[in-house]
XYZ file of C-alpha atoms in Angstrom:
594
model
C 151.794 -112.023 38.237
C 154.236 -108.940 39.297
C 157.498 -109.539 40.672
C 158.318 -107.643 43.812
C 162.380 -108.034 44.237
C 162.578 -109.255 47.921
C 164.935 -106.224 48.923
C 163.828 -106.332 52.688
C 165.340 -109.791 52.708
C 168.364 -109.021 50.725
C 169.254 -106.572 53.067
C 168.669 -109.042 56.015
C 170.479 -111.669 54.661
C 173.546 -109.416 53.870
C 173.748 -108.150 57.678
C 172.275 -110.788 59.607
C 173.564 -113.611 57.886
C 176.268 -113.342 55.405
C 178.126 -110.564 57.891
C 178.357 -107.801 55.446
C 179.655 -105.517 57.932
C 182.690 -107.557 58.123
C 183.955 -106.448 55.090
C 182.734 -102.907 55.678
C 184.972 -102.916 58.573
C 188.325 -103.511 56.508
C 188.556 -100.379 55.409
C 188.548 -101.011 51.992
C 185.563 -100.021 50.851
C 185.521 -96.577 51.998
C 182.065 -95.437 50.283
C 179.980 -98.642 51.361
C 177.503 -97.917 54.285
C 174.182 -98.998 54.903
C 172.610 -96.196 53.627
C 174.373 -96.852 50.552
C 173.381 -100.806 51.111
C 169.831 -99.980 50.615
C 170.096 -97.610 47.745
C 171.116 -99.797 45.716
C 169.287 -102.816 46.657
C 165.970 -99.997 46.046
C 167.410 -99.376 42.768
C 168.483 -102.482 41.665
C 164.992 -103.834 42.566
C 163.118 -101.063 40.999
C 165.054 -101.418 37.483
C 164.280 -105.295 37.654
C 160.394 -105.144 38.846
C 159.904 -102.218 36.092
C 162.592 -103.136 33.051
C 163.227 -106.768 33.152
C 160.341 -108.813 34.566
C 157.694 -107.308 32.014
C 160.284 -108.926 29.120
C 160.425 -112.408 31.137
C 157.285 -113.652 29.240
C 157.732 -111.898 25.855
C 161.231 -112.804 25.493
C 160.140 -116.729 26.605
C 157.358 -116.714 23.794
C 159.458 -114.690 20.931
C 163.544 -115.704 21.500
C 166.395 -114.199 19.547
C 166.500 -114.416 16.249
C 168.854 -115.536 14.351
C 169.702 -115.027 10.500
C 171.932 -114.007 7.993
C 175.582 -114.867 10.291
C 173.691 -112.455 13.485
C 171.517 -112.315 16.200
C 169.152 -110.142 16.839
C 168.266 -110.099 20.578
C 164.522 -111.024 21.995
C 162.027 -108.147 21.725
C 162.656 -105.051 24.058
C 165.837 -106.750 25.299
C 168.915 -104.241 23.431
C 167.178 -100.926 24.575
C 166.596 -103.256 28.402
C 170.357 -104.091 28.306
C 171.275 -100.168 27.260
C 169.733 -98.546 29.971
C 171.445 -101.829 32.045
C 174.432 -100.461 31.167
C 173.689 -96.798 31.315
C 172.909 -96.757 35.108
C 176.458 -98.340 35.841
C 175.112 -102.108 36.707
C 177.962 -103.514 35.488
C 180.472 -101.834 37.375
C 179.090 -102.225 40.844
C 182.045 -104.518 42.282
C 184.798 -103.444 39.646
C 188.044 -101.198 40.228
C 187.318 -97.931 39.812
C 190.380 -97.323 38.630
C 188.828 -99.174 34.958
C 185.496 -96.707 35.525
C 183.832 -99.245 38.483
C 182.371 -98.136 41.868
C 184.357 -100.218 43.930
C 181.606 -101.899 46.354
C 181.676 -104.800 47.519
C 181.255 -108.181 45.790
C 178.633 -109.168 48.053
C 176.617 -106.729 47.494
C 176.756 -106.895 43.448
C 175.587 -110.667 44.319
C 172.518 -109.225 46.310
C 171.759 -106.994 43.600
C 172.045 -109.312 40.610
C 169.581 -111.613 42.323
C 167.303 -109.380 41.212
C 168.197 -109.567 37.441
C 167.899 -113.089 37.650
C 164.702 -113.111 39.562
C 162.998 -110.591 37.219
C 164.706 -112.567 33.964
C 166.826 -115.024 33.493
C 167.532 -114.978 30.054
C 168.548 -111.322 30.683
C 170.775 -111.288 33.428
C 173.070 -114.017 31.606
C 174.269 -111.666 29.517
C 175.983 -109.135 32.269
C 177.009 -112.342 34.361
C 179.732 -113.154 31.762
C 180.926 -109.637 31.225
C 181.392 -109.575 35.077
C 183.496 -112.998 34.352
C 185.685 -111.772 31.665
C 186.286 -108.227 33.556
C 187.616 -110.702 36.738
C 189.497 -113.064 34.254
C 191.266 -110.085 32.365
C 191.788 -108.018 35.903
C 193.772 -110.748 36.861
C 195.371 -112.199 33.953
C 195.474 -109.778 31.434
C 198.589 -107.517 30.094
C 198.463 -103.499 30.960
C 197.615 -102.430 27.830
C 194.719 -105.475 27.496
C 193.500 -103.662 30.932
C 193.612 -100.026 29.387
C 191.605 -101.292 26.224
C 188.714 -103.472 26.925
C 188.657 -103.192 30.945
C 186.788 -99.843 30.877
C 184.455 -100.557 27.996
C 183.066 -103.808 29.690
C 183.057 -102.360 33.244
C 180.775 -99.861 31.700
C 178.790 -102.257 29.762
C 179.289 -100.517 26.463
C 181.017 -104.047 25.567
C 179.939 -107.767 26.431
C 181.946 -110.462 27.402
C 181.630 -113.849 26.076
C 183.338 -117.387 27.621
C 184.204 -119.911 24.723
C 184.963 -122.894 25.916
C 182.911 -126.170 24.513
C 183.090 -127.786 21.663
C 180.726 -130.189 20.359
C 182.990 -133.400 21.057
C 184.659 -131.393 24.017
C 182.345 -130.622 27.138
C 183.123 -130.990 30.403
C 186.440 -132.386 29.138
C 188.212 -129.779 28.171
C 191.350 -131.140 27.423
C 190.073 -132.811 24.563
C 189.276 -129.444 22.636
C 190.928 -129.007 18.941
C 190.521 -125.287 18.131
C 193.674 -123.778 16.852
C 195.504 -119.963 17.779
C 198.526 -120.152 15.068
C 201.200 -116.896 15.196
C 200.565 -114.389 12.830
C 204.451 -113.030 13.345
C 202.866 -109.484 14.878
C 201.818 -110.809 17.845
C 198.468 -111.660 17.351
C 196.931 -115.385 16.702
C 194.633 -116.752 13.960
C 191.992 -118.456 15.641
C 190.038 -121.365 14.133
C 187.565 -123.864 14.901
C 184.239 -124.081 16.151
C 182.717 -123.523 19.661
C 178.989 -124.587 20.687
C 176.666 -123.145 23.427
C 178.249 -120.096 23.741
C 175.871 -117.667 25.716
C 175.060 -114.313 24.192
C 178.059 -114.858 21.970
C 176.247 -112.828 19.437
C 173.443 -110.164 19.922
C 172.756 -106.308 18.885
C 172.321 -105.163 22.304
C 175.866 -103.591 22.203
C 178.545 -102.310 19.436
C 181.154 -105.010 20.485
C 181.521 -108.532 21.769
C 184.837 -109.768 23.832
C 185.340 -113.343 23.521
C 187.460 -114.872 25.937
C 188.776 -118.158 23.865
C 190.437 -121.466 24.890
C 192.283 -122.887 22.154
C 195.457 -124.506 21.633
C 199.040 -123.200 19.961
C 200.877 -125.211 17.256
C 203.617 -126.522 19.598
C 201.212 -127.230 22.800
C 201.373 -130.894 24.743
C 198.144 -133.077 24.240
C 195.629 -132.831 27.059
C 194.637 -129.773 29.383
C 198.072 -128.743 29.785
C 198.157 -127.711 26.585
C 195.615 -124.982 26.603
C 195.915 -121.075 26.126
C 193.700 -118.116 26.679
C 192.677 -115.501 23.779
C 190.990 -112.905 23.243
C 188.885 -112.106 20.104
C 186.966 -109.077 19.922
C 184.073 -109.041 17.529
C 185.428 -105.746 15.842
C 188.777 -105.408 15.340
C 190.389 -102.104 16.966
C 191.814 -99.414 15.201
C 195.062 -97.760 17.039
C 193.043 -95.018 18.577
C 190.655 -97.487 20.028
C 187.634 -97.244 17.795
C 185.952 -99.954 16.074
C 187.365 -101.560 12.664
C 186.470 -104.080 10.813
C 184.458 -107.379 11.471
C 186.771 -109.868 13.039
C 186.653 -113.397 10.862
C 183.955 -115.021 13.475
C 180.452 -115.209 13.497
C 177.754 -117.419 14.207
C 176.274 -119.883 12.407
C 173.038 -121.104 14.168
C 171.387 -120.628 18.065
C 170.728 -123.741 20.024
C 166.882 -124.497 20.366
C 166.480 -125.019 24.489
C 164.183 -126.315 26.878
C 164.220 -122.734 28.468
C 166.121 -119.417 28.517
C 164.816 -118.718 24.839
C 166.047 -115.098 25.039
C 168.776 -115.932 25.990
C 170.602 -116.484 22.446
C 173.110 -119.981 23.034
C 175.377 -119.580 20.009
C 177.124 -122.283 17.391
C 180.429 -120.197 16.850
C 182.579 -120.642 13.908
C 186.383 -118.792 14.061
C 187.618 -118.608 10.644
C 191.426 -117.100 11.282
C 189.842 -114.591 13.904
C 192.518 -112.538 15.388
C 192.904 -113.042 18.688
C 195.554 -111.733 21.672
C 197.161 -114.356 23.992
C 195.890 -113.522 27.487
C 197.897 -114.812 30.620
C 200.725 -117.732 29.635
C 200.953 -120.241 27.391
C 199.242 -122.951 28.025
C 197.868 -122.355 31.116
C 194.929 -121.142 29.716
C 192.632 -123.653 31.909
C 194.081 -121.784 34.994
C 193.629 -118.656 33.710
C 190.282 -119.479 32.737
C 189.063 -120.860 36.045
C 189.082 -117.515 37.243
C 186.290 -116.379 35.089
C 184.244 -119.904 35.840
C 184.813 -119.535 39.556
C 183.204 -116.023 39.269
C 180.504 -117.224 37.167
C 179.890 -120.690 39.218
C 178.815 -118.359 42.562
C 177.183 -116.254 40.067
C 174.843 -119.012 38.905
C 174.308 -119.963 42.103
C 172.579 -116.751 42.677
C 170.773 -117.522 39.444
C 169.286 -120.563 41.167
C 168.270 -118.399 44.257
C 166.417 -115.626 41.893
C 164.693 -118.165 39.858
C 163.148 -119.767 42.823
C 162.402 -116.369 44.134
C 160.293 -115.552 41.381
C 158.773 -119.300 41.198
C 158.000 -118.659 44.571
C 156.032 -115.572 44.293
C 153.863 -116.839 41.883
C 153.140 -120.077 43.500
C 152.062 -117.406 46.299
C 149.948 -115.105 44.538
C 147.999 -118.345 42.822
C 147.782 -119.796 46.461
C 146.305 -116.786 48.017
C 143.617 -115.898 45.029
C 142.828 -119.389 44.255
C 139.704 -120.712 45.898
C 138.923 -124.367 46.776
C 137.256 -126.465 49.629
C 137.355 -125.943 53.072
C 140.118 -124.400 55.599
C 141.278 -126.574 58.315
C 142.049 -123.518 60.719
C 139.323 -121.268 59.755
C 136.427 -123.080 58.452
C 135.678 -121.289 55.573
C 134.649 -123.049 52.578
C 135.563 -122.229 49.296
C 138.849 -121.003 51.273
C 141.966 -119.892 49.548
C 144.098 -123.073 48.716
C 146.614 -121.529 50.927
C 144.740 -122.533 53.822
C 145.151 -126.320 52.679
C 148.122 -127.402 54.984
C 150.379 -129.673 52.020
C 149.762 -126.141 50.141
C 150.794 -123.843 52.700
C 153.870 -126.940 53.822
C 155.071 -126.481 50.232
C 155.210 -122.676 49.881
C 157.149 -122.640 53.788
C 160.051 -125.634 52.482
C 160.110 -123.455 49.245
C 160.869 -120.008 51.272
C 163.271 -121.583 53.809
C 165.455 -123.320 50.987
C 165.722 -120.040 48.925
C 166.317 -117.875 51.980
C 168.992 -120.990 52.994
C 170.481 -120.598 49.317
C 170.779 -116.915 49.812
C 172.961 -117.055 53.006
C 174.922 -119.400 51.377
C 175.600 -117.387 47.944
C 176.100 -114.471 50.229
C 178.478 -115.681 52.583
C 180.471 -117.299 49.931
C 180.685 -113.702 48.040
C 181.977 -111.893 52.065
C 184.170 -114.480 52.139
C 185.537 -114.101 48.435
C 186.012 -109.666 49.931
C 187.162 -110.923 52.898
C 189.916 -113.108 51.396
C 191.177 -109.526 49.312
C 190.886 -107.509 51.890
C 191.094 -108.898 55.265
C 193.990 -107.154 57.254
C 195.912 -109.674 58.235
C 197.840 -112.548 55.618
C 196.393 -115.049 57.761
C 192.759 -113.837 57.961
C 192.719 -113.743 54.088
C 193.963 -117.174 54.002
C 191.373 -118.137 56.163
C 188.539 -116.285 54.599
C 189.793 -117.606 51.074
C 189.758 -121.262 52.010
C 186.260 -120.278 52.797
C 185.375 -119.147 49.731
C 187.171 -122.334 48.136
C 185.240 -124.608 49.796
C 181.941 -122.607 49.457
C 181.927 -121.748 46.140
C 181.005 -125.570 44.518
C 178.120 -125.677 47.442
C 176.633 -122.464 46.586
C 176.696 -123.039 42.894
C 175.789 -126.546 42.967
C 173.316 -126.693 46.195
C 171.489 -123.448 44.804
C 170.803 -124.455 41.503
C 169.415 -127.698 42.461
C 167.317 -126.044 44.824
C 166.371 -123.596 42.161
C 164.713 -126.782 39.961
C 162.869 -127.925 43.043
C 161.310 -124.792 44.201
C 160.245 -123.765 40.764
C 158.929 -127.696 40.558
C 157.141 -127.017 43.311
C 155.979 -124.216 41.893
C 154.382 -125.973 39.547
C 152.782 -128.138 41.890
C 151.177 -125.401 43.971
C 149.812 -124.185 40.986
C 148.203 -127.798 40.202
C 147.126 -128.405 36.558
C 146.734 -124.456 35.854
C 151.252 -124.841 36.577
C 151.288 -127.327 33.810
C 150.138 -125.257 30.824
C 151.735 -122.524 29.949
C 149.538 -118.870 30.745
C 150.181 -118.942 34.369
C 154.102 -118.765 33.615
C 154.873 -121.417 36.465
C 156.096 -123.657 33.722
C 158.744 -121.174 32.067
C 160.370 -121.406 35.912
C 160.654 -124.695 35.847
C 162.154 -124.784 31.990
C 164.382 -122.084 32.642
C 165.643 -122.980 36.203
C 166.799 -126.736 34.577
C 170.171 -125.130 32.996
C 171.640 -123.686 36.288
C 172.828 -127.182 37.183
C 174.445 -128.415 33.863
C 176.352 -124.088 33.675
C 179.820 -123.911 34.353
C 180.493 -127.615 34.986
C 177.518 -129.847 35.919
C 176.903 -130.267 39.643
C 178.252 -133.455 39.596
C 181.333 -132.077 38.683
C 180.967 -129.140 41.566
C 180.673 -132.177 43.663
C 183.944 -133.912 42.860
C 185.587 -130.621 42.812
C 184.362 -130.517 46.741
C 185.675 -133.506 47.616
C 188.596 -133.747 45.190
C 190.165 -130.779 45.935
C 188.287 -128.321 48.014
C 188.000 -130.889 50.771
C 191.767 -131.907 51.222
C 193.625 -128.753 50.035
C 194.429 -127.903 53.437
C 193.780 -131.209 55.003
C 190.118 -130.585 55.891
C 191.050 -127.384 57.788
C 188.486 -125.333 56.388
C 185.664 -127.555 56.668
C 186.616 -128.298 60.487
C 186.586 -124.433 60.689
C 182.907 -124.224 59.444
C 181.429 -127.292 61.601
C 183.063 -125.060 64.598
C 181.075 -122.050 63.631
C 178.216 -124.216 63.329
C 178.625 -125.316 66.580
C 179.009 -122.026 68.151
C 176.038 -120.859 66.701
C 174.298 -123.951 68.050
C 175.189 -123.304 71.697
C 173.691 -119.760 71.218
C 170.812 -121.304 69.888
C 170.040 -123.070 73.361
C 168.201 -119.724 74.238
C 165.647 -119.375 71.382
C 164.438 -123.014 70.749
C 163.946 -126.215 72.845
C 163.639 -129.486 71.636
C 163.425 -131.262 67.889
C 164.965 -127.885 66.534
C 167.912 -127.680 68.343
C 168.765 -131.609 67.966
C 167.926 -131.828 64.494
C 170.997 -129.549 64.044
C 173.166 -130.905 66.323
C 172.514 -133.822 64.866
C 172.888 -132.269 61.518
C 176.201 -131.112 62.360
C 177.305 -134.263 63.388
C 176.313 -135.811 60.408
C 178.805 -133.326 58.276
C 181.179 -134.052 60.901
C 181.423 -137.779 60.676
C 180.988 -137.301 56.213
C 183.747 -135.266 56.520
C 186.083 -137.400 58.399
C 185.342 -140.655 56.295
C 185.748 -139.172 53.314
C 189.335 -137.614 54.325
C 190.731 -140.813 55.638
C 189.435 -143.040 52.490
C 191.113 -140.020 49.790
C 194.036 -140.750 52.475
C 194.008 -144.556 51.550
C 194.969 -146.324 47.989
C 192.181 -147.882 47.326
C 189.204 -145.072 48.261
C 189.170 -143.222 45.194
C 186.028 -145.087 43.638
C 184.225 -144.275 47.163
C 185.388 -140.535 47.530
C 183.751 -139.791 44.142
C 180.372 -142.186 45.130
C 180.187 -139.973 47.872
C 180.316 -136.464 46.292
C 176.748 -135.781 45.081
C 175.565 -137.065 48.708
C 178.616 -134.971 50.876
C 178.035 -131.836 48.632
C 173.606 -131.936 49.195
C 174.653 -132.647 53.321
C 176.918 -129.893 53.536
C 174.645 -127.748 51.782
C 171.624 -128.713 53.791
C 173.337 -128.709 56.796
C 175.018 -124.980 56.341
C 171.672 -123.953 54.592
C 170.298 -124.725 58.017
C 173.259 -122.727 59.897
C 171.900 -119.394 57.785
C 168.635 -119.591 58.319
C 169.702 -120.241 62.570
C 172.155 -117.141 62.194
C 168.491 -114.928 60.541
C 166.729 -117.111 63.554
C 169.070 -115.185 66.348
C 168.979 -111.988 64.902
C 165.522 -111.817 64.677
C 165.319 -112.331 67.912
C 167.443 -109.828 68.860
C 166.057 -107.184 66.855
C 162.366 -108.272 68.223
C 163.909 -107.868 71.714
C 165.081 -104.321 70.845
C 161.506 -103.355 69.690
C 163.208 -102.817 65.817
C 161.595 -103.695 62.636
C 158.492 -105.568 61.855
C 157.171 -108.376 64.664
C 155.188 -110.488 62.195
C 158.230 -110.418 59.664
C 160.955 -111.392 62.039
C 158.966 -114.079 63.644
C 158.557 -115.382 60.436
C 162.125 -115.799 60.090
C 162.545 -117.463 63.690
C 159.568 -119.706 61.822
C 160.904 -120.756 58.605
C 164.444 -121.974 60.333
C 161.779 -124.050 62.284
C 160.076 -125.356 59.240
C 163.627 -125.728 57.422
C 164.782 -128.262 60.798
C 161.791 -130.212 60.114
C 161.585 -130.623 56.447
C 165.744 -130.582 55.149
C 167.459 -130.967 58.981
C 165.700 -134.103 59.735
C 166.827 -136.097 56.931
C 170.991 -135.634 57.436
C 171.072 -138.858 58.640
C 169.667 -140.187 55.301
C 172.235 -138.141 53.132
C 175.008 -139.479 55.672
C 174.092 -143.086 54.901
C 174.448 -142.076 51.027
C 177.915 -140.894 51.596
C 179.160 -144.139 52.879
C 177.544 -146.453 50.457
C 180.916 -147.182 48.851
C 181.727 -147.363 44.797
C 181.542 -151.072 45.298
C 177.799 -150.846 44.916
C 177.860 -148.767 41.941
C 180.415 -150.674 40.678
C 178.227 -153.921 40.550
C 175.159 -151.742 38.944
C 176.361 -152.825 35.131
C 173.844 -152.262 32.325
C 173.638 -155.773 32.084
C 172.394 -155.140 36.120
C 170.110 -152.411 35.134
C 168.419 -154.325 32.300
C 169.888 -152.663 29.520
């Protein structure tokens, strides 16, 4: 099946949802327009439909390879990932002050949907390069900037995060890998790192690895954690390649999906390596990178469903079975079956929810840089706090159930292999455990994101959610409008329990029961809030006699079928946040039967 990057509703979702002209308006992006918009949404589509998605199945089928201490990337992949780099990809967002263009970070989100969307595998590896250019931007010395920021901006370097070790996963703290002094200035890393994402390929000359490790003298725990850099070639003064630094890897991981994507075994055997940021705040320093890459896999999720979705589609539309309910036909397109044609509608309005969110989470992140006022940018940036674990966490889980779906749709012919509905559903499974598991995006929320400011920003989005509801009164009647009042409500009340029990001694154990169940409501509930924002300006562009009238009622439709299927059941996810850790606490293994 071809993939066709949805760049008519990229474009709609950046304007009519995520409020891209917002950001235009700051001033500080002097050669955005929307001319510019859809150039290089075109492009970015075109490089993805025509370069990437014919390597999706190839790349599935063959892997990397590795052998010897190397990888060698899957099969069409290093000359895919040169002309990547050659037509500037890379530096869409950066400063072009380190060779980048300088456009907005919402927009490099839009376009990197794409990438994902076309294949996965792929578009890992310029997702961490985008991390590590963010993470050394803000964190790394002047002369660190000069050397490596221009070379990964223009993508003639990758970037690689090193973080997990095989006894040290999520818990970082407990990580044992070494950076001693050498007396110059530089460190001698050792130790060994697993599932480290392209951390080896031929696709490029060099390889940055950004490093956690610990120094000789650093407290137990995660405050004893520093940043390095180790670059796969060591530099000579003038800035050309030397010798091989003293890592390499020793094995890929065998996955359930992603197979091109090569998941390294690392092994640093005195690897020089330069201290980036302080000592040991390396976890800090770090977080910058992961909070780049967590909004970034978010917009994984939302490509991968994209492109489950289109095939579930295409098979729906050309396969032919029993009779149509609305036309009478016999042997009738299985997209006339109404649970068929149900699935495929829940499947569009959760990916086109997911892509408001993702969306508005990256204006918000410009927004927080470069809104005029101190107080605006505090706002906006409280937004993107509280955002960022929703759209990584609510996207990627809606990712694994639209390309399940998929599969379903698609009926036994989803469950073998040819029809390429299955490698969705394998490689869409990762997105959830990536850059801390969603269960941990969920504590984060409620942990920290939640009560930073004393619930302040989350009162701040139910009030835009209500505002948008009274304009709502105008377009829809009925079930629709109450099942997001109602909806809103729902976050309302979640939100206020859950600050007064973190408020009390003994609600810990029922904040963190809560998470998973706050984090899906909020995300359901501002999933809904996008898809009403597309609803209105549909409208309004219908009224105006602009753009296409079976299109744009199609959006006014899908926020319809979105109230139904995901509004509706708020009150369900509501109950789940107040079941209390009591009840968990009394589910033992000797209660579950082990």
């Amino acid at each position: 099946m071809t993939f066709r990057a949805p760049v008519r509703d990229l474009a709609f979702a950046l304007e009519a949802i995520a409020g891209i002209e917002e950001v235009a308006a700051t001033g500080a992006f002097p050669d955005y327009d929307p001319d510019l918009m859809s150039a290089v949404l075109d492009a970015a589509g075109q490089f993805s439909e025509q370069v990437l998605a014919p390597l999706n199945r190839v790349g599935d089928q063959k892997g990397s390879l590795y052998a010897n201490g190397s990888v060698t990337a899957a099969p069409g992949f290093a000359d895919a990932y040169r002309q990547f780099a050659a037509g500037g990809w890379t530096g869409l967002a950066a400063d072009p002050a380190h060779g980048g263009q300088g456009l907005p970070k919402a927009l490099e989100l839009a376009a990197f949907e794409t990438v994902h969307a076309a294949n996965m595998a792929f578009g890992l590896c310029p997702m961490l390069s985008l991390a590590a250019i963010e993470a050394l931007q803000e964190h790394g010395t002047e002369a660190q900037k000069e050397t490596y920021l221009s070379k990964l901006v223009s993508g003639e370097w990758t970037g690689a995060m090193v973080l997990t070790e095989p006894q040290a996963g999520t818990d970082l703290g407990s990580l044992t890998a070494t950076a001693t002094p050498n007396g110059d200035g530089t460190y001698a890393l050792n130790g060994q790192k697993i599932f480290i994402t392209w951390g080896d390929h031929d696709a490029t000359d060099n390889i940055v690895h950004l490093v956690l490790a610990r120094l000789p003298d650093a407290p137990a725990g995660p405050k004893g954690i520093s940043l390095f850099l180790a670059s796969k070639y060591l530099l000579k003064e003038d800035g050309a390649l030397g010798e091989r630094n003293a890592f390499r890897p020793v094995g890929v991981e065998h996955k359930l999906g992603i197979h091109a994507s090569p998941t390294c075994v690392m092994s640093y055997e005195g690897a020089t390596a330069e201290l980036v940021g302080q000592p040991n705040q390396g976890l800090s320093h770090m977080f910058t990178m992961m909070n780049a890459a967590r909004l970034a896999v978010g917009v994984e999720g939302v490509g991968i469903a994209e492109r489950a979705w289109q095939a579930a589609l295409a098979y729906a539309l050309d396969r032919r079975q029993g009779r149509s309910v609305w036309t009478g036909e016999n042997n009738a397109p299985i997209f006339d079956h109404p649970d068929v044609r149900r699935m495929l509608s829940v499947m569009k309005a959760r990916i086109e929810a997911a892509r408001g969110i993702c969306l508005s989470t990256g204006v918000a992140a410009d927004l927080a840089r470069h809104a005029a006022s101190e107080e605006d940018r505090r706002k906006w940036k409280a937004r993107e706090d509280l955002f960022t674990p929703i759209a990584k966490a609510w996207s990627t889980d809606m990712g694994v159930e639209v390309a399940s779906m998929g599969v379903q749709v698609h009926g036994g012919m989803g469950f073998i292999e040819e029809t390429g509905a299955a490698q969705h559903y394998r490689d869409a499974r990762i997105a959830p455990i990536y850059e801390g598991t969603n269960g941990v995006q969920a504590m984060d929320l409620v942990g920290r994101k939640l009560s930073m400011d004393g619930g302040e920003a989350a009162r701040a989005v139910i009030a835009d959610m209500r505002g948008t509801l009274i304009a709502m009164a105008g377009l829809f009647e009925g079930k629709p409008v109450e099942r997001f009042a109602t909806a809103i409500t729902a976050v309302e009340d979640a939100t206020l329990w859950l600050i007064d029990r973190k408020a009390e001694t003994e609600g810990a154990a029922d904040v963190l029961a809560a998470a998973d169940a706050y984090l899906r409501l909020m995300g359901d509930v501002i999933g809904g809030w996008m898809l009403a924002k597309g609803a209105l300006a549909a409208r309004t562009r219908l009224d105006a006699g602009e753009g296409d009238p079976a299109w744009l009622n199609g959006k006014i439709a899908l926020y319809e079928v979105y109230a139904a299927n995901v509004l509706g059941h708020a009150s369900s996810r509501l109950a789940a946040v107040g079941q209390g850790g009591a009840l968990l606490q009394r589910m033992t293994p000797e209660a579950l039967g082990a």
